[in-house]
Coordinates of C-alpha atoms in Angstrom, one line a residue:
M24 CA -23.9 15.5 -13.6
T25 CA -25.5 13.4 -10.7
Q26 CA -23.5 13.6 -7.6
G27 CA -22.2 10.0 -6.7
I28 CA -22.4 8.5 -10.3
P29 CA -18.6 9.0 -11.2
T30 CA -17.8 7.6 -7.6
M31 CA -19.6 4.3 -8.2
S32 CA -18.1 3.9 -11.6
T33 CA -14.6 4.1 -10.1
F34 CA -15.5 1.7 -7.0
D35 CA -16.6 -0.8 -9.4
K36 CA -13.2 -0.7 -11.4
L37 CA -11.7 -0.8 -8.0
H38 CA -13.8 -3.9 -6.9
A39 CA -12.6 -5.4 -10.2
R40 CA -9.0 -4.8 -9.8
F41 CA -9.0 -6.0 -6.0
D42 CA -6.2 -7.9 -5.2
A43 CA -7.3 -10.5 -2.5
Q44 CA -3.9 -11.9 -2.0
A45 CA -2.5 -8.5 -1.3
A46 CA -5.1 -7.9 1.5
Q47 CA -4.5 -10.9 3.3
G48 CA -4.2 -10.2 7.3
M49 CA -5.4 -6.9 6.6
N50 CA -8.4 -5.5 8.9
D51 CA -8.5 -1.5 7.6
I52 CA -10.9 0.8 6.8
F53 CA -10.3 3.4 3.8
Q54 CA -12.5 6.2 4.2
F55 CA -13.0 8.5 1.1
H56 CA -14.1 12.0 1.6
F57 CA -14.6 13.4 -2.2
S58 CA -15.2 17.0 -2.7
D59 CA -17.5 16.4 -5.5
A60 CA -19.3 13.0 -4.6
E61 CA -20.9 11.2 -1.7
D62 CA -18.4 9.8 0.8
H63 CA -17.9 6.3 0.8
Y64 CA -15.4 3.9 2.7
L65 CA -13.6 0.2 1.7
N66 CA -13.8 -2.0 4.4
I67 CA -10.7 -4.6 3.9
Q68 CA -10.9 -7.8 6.2
D69 CA -8.4 -10.5 5.8
G70 CA -8.6 -10.6 1.7
E71 CA -12.2 -9.4 1.4
L72 CA -13.5 -6.0 0.0
E73 CA -16.7 -4.1 0.9
I74 CA -17.5 -0.9 -0.5
C75 CA -19.9 1.4 1.6
A76 CA -21.4 4.5 1.2
G77 CA -21.2 7.0 3.8
E78 CA -19.0 7.6 6.7
H79 CA -17.3 5.0 9.0
E80 CA -17.3 6.1 12.6
D81 CA -13.6 4.7 13.1
P82 CA -11.6 4.6 9.8
S83 CA -8.1 3.4 9.9
V84 CA -6.9 6.2 7.3
S85 CA -9.2 9.2 5.7
L86 CA -8.4 10.5 2.4
S87 CA -9.7 13.6 1.2
L88 CA -9.7 14.4 -2.5
S89 CA -11.9 14.7 -5.7
T90 CA -13.1 11.5 -7.7
E91 CA -11.0 13.1 -10.7
T92 CA -7.5 12.8 -8.1
L93 CA -8.7 9.1 -7.2
K94 CA -8.9 8.0 -10.7
G95 CA -5.5 9.4 -11.8
V96 CA -3.9 8.0 -8.6
M97 CA -5.4 4.5 -9.2
S98 CA -4.4 4.4 -13.2
G99 CA -1.3 5.7 -12.2
E100 CA -1.8 9.0 -14.2
I101 CA -1.0 10.8 -11.0
N102 CA 1.6 10.2 -8.4
G103 CA 0.1 9.6 -4.9
M104 CA 2.9 11.6 -3.2
T105 CA 2.7 14.3 -5.6
A106 CA -1.1 14.7 -5.0
F107 CA -0.4 14.5 -1.3
M108 CA 2.5 17.2 -1.7
T109 CA 0.5 19.6 -3.8
G110 CA -2.8 19.2 -1.6
K111 CA -4.8 17.4 -4.1
L112 CA -4.8 14.6 -1.5
K113 CA -5.2 14.8 2.1
A114 CA -5.0 12.0 4.5
S115 CA -5.2 11.8 8.3
G116 CA -4.8 8.6 10.7
N117 CA -2.5 5.8 9.5
V118 CA -1.3 7.5 6.4
M119 CA 1.2 4.8 5.7
L120 CA -2.0 2.5 4.8
A121 CA -2.9 5.2 1.9
T122 CA 0.5 4.0 0.1
K123 CA -1.0 0.4 -0.2
L124 CA -4.2 1.3 -2.2
T125 CA -1.8 0.6 -5.5
S126 CA -0.8 -2.8 -4.3
L127 CA -4.6 -3.6 -3.2
F128 CA -5.6 -2.4 -6.9
P129 CA -2.8 -3.0 -9.3
A130 CA -3.3 -1.2 -12.3
G131 CA -4.9 -3.7 -15.4

């Protein structure tokens, strides 16, 4: 499997699920460090979402996980707090921002 492909399909789905209303007034960078794909970050600026490949120089929160863990958390199959407590998800920076991901990207 080519590195990066599962990540882009996941981010394509996130873009489609993005709730601009929930992101009103936000000015944050969510950095994703994947164990099995290229790094990406979400730039959320007052209801607008930009998905970028690579590493941001000053993210609001950094999340380290696998693409499968991200898919599970975003689909609701994996509880984010459980993933954090079991080490499947590591966070640094403003870790409380990570709790907003499910409201920013509600399950369809």
